Backbone as numpy.savetxt, mean C-alpha at the origin, in Angstrom:
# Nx Ny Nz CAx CAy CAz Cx Cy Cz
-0.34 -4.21 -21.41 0.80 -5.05 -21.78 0.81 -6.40 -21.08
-0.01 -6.94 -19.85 -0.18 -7.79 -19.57 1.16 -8.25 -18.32
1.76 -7.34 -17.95 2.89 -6.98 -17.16 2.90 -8.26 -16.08
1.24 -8.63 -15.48 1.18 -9.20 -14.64 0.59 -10.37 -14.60
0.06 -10.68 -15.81 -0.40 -12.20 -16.50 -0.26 -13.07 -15.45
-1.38 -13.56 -15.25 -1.05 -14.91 -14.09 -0.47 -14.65 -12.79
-0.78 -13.64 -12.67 -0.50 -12.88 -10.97 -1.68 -13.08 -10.13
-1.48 -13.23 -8.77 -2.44 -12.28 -7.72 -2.07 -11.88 -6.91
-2.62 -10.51 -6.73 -2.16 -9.22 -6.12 -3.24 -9.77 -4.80
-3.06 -9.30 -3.83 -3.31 -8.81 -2.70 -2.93 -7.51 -2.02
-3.87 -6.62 -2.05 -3.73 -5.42 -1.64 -4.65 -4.74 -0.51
-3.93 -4.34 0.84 -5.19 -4.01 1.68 -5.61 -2.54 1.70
-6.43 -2.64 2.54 -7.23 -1.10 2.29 -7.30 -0.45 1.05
-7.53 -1.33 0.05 -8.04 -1.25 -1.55 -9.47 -0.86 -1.73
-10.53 -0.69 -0.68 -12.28 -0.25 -1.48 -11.94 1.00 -2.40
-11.01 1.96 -2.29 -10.88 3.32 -2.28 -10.04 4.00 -2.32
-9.35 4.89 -2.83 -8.15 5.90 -2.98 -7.11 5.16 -3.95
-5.93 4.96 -3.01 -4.72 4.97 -4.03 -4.73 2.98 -4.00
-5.42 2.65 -2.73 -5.38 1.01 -2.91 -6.17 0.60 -4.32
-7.17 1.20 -4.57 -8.51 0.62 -5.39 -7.21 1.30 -6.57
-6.75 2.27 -7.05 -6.35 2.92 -8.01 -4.84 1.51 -8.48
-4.32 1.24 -7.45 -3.38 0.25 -7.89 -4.34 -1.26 -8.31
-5.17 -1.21 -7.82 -6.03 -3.18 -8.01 -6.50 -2.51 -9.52
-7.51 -1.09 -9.90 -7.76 -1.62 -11.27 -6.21 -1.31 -12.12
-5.04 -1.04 -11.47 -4.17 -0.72 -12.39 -3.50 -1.92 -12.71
-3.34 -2.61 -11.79 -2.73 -4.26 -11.76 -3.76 -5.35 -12.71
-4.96 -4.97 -12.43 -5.91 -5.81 -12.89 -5.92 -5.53 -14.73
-5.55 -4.60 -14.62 -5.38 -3.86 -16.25 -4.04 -4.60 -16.94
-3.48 -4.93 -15.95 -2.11 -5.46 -16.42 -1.88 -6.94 -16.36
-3.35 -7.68 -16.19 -3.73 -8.68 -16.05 -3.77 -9.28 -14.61
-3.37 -9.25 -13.66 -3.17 -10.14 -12.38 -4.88 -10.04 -11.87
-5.14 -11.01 -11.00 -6.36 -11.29 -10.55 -5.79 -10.59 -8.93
-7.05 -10.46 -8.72 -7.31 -9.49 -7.25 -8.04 -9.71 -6.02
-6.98 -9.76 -5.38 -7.67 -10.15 -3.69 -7.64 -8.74 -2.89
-8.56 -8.18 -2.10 -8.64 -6.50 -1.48 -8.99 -7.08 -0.36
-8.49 -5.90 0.75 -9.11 -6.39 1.84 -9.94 -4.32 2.56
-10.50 -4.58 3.27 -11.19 -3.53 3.35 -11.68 -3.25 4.97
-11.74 -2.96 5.96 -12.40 -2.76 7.33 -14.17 -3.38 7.21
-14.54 -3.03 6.16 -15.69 -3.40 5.59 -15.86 -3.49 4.15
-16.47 -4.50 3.43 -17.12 -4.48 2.33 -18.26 -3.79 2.16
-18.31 -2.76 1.66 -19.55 -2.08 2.02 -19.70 -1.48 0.14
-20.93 -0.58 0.05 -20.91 -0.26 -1.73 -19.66 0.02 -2.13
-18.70 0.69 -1.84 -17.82 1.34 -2.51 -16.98 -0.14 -2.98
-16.64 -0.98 -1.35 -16.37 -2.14 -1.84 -16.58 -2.96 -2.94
-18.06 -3.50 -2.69 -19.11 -3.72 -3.61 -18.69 -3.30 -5.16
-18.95 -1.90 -5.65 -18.04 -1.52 -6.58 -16.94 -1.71 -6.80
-16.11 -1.41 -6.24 -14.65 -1.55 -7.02 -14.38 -2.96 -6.79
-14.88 -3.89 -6.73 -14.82 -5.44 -6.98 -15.84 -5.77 -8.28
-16.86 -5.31 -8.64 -17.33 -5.28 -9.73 -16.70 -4.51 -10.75
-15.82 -3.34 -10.82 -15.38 -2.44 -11.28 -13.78 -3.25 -12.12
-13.34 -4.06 -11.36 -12.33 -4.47 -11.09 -12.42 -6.00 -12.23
-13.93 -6.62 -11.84 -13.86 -7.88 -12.48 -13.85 -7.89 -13.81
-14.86 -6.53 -14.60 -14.82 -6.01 -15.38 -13.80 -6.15 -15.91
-12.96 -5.97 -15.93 -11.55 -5.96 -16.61 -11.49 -7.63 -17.02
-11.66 -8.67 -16.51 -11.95 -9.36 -17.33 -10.95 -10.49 -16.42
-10.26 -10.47 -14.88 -9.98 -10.78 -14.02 -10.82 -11.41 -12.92
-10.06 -12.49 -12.17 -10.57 -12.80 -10.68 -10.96 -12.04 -9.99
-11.66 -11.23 -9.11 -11.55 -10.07 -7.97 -12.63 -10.65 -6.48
-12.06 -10.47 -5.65 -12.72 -10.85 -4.53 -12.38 -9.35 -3.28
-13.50 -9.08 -2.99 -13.39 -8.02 -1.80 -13.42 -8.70 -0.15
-12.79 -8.50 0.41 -12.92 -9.51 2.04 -12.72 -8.39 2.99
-13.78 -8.24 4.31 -13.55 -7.63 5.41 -12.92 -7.92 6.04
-11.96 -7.23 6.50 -10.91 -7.40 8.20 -9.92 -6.40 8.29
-9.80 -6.46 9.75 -9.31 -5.67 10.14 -7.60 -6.00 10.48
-7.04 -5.21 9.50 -5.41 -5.36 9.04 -4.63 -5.07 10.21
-4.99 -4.32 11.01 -4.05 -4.26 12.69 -4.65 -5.54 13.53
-5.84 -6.66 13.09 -5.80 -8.03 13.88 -4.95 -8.95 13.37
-3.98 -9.52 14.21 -3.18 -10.49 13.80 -3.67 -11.31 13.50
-4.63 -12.50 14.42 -5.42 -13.27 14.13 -6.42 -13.29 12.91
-7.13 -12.17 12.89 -7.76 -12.33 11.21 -7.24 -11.98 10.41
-6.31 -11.19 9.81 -5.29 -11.59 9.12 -4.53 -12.73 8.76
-4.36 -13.57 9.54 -4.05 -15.10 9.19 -5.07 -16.04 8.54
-6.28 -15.47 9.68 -8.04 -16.13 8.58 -8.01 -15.84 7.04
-7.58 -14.36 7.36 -8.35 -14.15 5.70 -7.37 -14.38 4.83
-5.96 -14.24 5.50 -5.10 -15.02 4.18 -5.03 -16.04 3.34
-5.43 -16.49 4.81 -5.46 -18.51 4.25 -6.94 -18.59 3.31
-7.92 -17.83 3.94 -8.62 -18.16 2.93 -8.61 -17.32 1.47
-8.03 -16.39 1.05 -7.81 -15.77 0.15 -6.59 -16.72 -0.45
-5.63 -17.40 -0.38 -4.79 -18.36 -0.82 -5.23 -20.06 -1.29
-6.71 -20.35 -0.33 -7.34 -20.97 -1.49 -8.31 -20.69 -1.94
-8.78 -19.59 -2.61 -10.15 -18.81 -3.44 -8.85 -18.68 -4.79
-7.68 -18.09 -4.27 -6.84 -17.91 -5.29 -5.77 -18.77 -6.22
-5.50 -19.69 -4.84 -4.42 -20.54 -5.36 -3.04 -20.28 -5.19
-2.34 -19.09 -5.26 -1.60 -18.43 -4.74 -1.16 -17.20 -4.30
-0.29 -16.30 -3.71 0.07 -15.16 -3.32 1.20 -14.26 -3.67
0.98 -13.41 -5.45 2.48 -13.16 -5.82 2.92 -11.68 -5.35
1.85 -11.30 -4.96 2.47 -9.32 -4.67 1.17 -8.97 -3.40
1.89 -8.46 -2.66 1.67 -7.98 -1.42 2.38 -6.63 -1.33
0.70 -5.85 -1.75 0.45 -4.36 -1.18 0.18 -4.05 0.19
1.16 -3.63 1.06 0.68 -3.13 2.35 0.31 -1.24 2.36
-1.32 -1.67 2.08 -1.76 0.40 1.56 -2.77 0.52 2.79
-3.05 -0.66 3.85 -4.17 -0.01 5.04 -3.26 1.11 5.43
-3.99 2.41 5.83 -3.63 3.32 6.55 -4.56 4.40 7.44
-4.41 4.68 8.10 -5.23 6.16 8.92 -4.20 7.31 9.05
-5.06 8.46 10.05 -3.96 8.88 10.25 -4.71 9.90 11.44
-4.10 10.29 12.29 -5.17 10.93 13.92 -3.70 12.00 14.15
-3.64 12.44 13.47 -2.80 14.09 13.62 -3.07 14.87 14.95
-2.08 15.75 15.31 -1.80 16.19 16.23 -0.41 16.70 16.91
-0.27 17.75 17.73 1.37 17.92 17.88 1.49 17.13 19.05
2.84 16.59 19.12 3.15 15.65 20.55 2.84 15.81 21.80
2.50 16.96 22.40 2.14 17.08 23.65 0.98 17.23 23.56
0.12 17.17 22.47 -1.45 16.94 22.65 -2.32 15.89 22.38
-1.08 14.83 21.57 -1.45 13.08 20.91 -1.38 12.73 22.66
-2.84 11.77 22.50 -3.21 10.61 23.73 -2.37 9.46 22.55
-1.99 8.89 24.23 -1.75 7.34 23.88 -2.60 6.33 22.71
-3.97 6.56 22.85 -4.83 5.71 21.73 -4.45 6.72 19.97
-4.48 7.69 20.01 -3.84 8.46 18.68 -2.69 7.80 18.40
-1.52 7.49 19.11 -0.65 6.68 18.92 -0.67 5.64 18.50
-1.55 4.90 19.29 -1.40 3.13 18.81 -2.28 2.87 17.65
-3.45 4.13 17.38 -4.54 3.56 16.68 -3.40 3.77 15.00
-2.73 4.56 15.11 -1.98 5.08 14.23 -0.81 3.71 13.60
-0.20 3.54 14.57 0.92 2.45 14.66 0.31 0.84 14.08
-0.50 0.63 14.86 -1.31 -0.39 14.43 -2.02 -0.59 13.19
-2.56 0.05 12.46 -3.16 0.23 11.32 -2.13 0.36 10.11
-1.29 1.35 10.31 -0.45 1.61 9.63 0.95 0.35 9.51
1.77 0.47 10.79 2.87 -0.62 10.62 2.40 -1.77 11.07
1.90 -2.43 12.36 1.49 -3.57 12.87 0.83 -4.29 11.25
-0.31 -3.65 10.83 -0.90 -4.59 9.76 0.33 -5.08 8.81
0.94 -4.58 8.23 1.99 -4.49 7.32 2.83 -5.90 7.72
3.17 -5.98 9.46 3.93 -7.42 9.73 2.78 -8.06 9.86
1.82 -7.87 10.57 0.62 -9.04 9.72 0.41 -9.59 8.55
0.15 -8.80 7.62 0.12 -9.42 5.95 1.71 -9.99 6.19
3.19 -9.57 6.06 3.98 -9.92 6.02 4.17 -11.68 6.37
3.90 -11.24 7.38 4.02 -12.91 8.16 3.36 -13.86 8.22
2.06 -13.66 7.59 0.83 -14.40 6.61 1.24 -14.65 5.37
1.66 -13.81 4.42 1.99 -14.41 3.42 3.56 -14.56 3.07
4.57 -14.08 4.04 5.89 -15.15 3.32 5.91 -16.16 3.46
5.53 -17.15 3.75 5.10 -18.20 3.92 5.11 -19.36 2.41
3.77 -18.61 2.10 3.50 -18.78 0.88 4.29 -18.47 -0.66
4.55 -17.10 -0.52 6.04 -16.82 -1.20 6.99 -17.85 -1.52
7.42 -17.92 0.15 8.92 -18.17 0.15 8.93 -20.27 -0.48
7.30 -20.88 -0.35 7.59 -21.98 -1.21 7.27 -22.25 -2.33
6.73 -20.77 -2.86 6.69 -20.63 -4.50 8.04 -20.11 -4.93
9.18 -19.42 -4.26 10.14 -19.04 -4.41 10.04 -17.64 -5.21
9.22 -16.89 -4.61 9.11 -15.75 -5.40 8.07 -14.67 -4.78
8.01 -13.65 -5.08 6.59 -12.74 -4.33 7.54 -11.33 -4.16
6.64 -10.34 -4.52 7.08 -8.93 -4.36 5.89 -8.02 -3.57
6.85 -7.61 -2.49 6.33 -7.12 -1.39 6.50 -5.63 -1.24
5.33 -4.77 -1.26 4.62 -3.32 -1.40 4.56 -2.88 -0.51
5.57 -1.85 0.43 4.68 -1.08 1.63 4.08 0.25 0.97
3.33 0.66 1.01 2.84 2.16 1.16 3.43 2.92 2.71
4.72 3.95 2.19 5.30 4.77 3.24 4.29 5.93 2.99
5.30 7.05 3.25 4.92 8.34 2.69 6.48 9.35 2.51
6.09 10.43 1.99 7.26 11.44 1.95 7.51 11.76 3.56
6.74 11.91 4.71 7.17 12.07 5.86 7.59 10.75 6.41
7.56 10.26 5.85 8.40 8.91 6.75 9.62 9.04 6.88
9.88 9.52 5.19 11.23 10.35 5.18 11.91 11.46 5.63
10.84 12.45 5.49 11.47 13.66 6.09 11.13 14.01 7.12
9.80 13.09 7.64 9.38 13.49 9.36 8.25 14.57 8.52
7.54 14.81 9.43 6.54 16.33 9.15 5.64 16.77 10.80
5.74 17.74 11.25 5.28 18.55 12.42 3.61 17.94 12.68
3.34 17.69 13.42 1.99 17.46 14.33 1.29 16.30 13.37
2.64 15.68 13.33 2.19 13.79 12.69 3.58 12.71 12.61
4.01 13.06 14.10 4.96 11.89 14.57 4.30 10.61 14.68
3.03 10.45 15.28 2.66 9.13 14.90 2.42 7.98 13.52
1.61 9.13 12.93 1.83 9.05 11.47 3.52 8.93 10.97
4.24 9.52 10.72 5.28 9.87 10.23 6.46 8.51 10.88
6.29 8.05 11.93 6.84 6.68 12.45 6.41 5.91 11.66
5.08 5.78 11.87 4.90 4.35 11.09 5.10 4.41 9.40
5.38 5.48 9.16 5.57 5.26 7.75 7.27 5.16 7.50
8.37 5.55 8.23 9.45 5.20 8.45 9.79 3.83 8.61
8.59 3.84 9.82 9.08 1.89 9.73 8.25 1.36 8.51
7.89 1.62 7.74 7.45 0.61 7.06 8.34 0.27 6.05
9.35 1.19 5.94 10.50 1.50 4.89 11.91 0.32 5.61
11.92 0.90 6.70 12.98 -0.01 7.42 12.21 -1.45 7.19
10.87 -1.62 7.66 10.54 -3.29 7.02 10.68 -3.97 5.81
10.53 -2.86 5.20 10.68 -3.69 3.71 11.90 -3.77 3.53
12.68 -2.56 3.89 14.63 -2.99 3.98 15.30 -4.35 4.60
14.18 -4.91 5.55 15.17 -5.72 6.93 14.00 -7.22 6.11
12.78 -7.31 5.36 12.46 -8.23 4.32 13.36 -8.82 3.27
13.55 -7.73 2.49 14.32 -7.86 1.47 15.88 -8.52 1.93
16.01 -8.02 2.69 17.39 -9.15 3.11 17.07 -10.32 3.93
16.18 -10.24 4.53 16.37 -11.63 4.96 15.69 -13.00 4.07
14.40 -12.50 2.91 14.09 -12.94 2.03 14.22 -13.14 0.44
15.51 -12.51 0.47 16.01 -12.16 -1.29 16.50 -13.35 -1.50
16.72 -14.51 -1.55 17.47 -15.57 -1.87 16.41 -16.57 -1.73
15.31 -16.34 -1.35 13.95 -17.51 -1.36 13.20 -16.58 -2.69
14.34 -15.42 -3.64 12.69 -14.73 -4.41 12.05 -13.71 -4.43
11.89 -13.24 -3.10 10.90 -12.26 -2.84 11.56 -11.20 -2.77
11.34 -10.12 -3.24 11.80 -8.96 -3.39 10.43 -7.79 -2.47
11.24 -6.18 -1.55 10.34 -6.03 -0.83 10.61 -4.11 -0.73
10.33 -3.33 -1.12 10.09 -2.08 -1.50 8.95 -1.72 -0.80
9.63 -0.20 -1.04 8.54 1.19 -0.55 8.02 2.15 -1.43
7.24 2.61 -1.39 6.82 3.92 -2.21 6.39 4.76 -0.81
7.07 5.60 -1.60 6.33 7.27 -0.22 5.85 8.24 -1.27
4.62 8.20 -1.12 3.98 9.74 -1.65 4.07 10.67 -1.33
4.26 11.61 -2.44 3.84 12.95 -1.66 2.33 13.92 -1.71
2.25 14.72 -2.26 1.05 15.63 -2.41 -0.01 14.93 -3.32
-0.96 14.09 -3.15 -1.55 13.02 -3.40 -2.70 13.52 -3.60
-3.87 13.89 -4.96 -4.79 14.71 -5.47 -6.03 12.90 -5.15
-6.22 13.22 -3.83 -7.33 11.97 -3.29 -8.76 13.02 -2.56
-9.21 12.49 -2.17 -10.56 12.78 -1.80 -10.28 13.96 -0.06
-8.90 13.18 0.47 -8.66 13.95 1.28 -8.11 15.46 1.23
-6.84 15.13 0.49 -6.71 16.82 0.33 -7.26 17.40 -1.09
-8.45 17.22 -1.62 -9.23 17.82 -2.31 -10.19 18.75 -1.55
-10.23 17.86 -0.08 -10.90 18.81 0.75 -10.59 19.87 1.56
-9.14 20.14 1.27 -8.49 21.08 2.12 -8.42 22.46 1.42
-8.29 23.76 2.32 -8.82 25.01 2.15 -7.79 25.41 1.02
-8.32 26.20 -0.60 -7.47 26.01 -1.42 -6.40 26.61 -1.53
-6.51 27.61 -0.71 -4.64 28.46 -0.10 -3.60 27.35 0.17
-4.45 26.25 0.96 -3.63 25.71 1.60 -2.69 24.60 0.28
-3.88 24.05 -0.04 -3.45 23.22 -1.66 -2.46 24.21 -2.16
-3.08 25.06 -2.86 -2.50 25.98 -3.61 -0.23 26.68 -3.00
-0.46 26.48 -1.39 0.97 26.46 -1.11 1.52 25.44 -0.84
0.88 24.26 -1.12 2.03 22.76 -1.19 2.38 22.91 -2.43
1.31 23.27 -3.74 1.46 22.94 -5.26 2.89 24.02 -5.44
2.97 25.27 -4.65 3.67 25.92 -5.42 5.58 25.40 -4.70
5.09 24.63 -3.82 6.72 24.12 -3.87 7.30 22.58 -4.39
5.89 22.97 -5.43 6.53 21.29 -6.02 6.86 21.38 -6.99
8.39 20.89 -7.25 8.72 21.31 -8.83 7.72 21.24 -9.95
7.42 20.35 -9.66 6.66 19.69 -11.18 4.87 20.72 -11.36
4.96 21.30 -10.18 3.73 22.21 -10.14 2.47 21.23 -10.07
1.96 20.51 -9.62 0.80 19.64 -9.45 0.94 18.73 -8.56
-0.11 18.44 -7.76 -0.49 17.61 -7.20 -0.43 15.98 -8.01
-0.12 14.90 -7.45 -0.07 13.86 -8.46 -1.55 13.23 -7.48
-1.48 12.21 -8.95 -2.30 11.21 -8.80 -2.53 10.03 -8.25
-3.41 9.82 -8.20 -3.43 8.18 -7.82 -2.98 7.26 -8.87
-2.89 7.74 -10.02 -2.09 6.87 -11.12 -0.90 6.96 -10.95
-0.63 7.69 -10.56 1.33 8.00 -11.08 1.66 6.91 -9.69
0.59 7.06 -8.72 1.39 5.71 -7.46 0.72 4.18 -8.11
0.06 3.70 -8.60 0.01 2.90 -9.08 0.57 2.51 -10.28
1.25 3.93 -10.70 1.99 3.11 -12.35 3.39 2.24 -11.43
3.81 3.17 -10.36 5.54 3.02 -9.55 4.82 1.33 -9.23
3.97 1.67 -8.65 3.82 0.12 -7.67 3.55 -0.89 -8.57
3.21 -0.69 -10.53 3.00 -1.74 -11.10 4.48 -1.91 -11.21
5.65 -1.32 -11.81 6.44 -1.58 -11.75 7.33 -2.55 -11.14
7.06 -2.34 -9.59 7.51 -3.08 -8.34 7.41 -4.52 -8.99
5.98 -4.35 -8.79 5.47 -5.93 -9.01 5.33 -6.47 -10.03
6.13 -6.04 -11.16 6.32 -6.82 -11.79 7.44 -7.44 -12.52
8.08 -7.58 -13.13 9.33 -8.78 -13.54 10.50 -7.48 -14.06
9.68 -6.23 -14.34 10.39 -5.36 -14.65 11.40 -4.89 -13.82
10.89 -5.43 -12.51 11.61 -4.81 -10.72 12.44 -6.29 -10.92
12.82 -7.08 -11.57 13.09 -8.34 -10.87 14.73 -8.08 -10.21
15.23 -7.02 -10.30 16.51 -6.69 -9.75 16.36 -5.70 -8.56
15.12 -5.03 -8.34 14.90 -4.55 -7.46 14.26 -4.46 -5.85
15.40 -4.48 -4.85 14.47 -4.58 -3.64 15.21 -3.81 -2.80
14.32 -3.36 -1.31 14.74 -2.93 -0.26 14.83 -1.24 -0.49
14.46 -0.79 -1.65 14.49 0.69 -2.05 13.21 1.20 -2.05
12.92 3.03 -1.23 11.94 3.40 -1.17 12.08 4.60 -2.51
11.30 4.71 -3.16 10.88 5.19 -4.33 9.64 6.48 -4.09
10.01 7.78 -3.54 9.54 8.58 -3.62 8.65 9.29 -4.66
7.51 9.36 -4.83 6.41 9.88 -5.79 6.23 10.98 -5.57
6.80 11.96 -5.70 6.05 13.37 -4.98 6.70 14.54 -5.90
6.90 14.61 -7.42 6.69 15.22 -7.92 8.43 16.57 -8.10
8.86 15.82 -7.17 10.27 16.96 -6.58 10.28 17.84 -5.49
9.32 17.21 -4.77 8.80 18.01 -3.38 10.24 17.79 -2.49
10.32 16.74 -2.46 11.64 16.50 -1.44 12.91 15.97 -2.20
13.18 16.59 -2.50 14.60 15.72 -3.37 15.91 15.99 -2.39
């Protein structure tokens, strides 16, 4: 439908999973594509060829989304390769699990940093740009435990809380320059990771989810085309749970 005609998306930690699944979904919807990745490496490589295909801009760029400093590099230079900056996906994430009295300090920060720190990096790199086009819609990737918390992933489970409170404490201080600034929290997410998990274990998340399945990487990229596009133009500061009726 062309939802995003004359857009560019910027989305980090896009080579792969649910980032790459929103760039060809955006790119499908016309907007041209800026990714950022820890490395450009094949997969990169691919899904920037994968991506151009569609018949769009696409550029893949290495850096590392918890450096403040290159984050400001690669913005600026991704703002003139592009020209401008209309939707900002914050999807870098890790995650170093563990129960609290057995997380080291570096499980913590490596967690925090990657996850929320990058998020006010891109943030504060590109409102900038936004706020003198008078417009831009801003993407965190939470999760369902951000919301509900979850056992032996408080580090994890913080930073995905705050990323919800950021886009809440964005959206107000930037709604009147334009920019509008939302969450999505997933839940039971059919990715490469828990495809690999023991199938009892799959098999007893699936059976407490209403909807009986694991979702996709589409169903989070259909929510996040939404966001970003004109269809959301009344919408900000709301996290939008994907998870099937897991947590209602």
């Amino acid at each position: 439908m062309d939802l995003l005609k004359g857009k560019t998306a910027l989305i980090t930690g896009a080579a792969r999973g649910i980032g790459k699944a929103i760039a060809l979904k955006f790119a499908a919807e016309g907007a041209n594509i800026a990714f950022t990745d820890l490395v450009i490496d094949e997969n990169g490589q691919a899904t920037e060829s994968e991506i151009a295909q569609l018949g769009v801009k696409c550029k893949g760029y290495a850096s590392n989304a918890a450096d403040f400093a290159q984050t400001e590099e690669v913005v600026k230079q991704i703002h003139a390769d592009f020209g401008r900056i209309d939707i900002l996906v914050n999807n870098a994430g890790i995650t170093k699990d563990g129960l609290m009295l057995r997380m080291s300090e570096a499980q913590w920060e490596a967690v925090i940093n990657v996850n929320l720190k990058s998020a006010f990096n891109f943030i504060h790199a590109c409102a900038p740009i936004m706020m003198r086009q008078r417009s831009g819609s801003i993407i965190n990737m939470s999760s369902v435990v951000g919301v509900h918390g979850n056992a032996a992933q408080c580090n994890y489970a913080a930073s995905k809380a705050g990323l919800i409170a950021l886009a809440k404490s964005i959206g107000q201080e930037m709604g009147s320059r334009g920019i509008r600034a939302n969450s999505i929290a997933p839940g039971f997410i059919d990715t490469a990771m828990t495809q690999a998990l023991p199938e009892a274990i799959r098999k007893e998340w699936i059976e407490k989810i209403p909807l009986r399945r694991g979702g996709t990487v589409e169903d989070i990229a259909n929510v996040a085309t939404f966001l970003a596009s004109d269809m959301a133009s009344y919408v900000t500061g709301q996290v939008i749970q994907v998870d099937g009726g897991m947590n209602m």
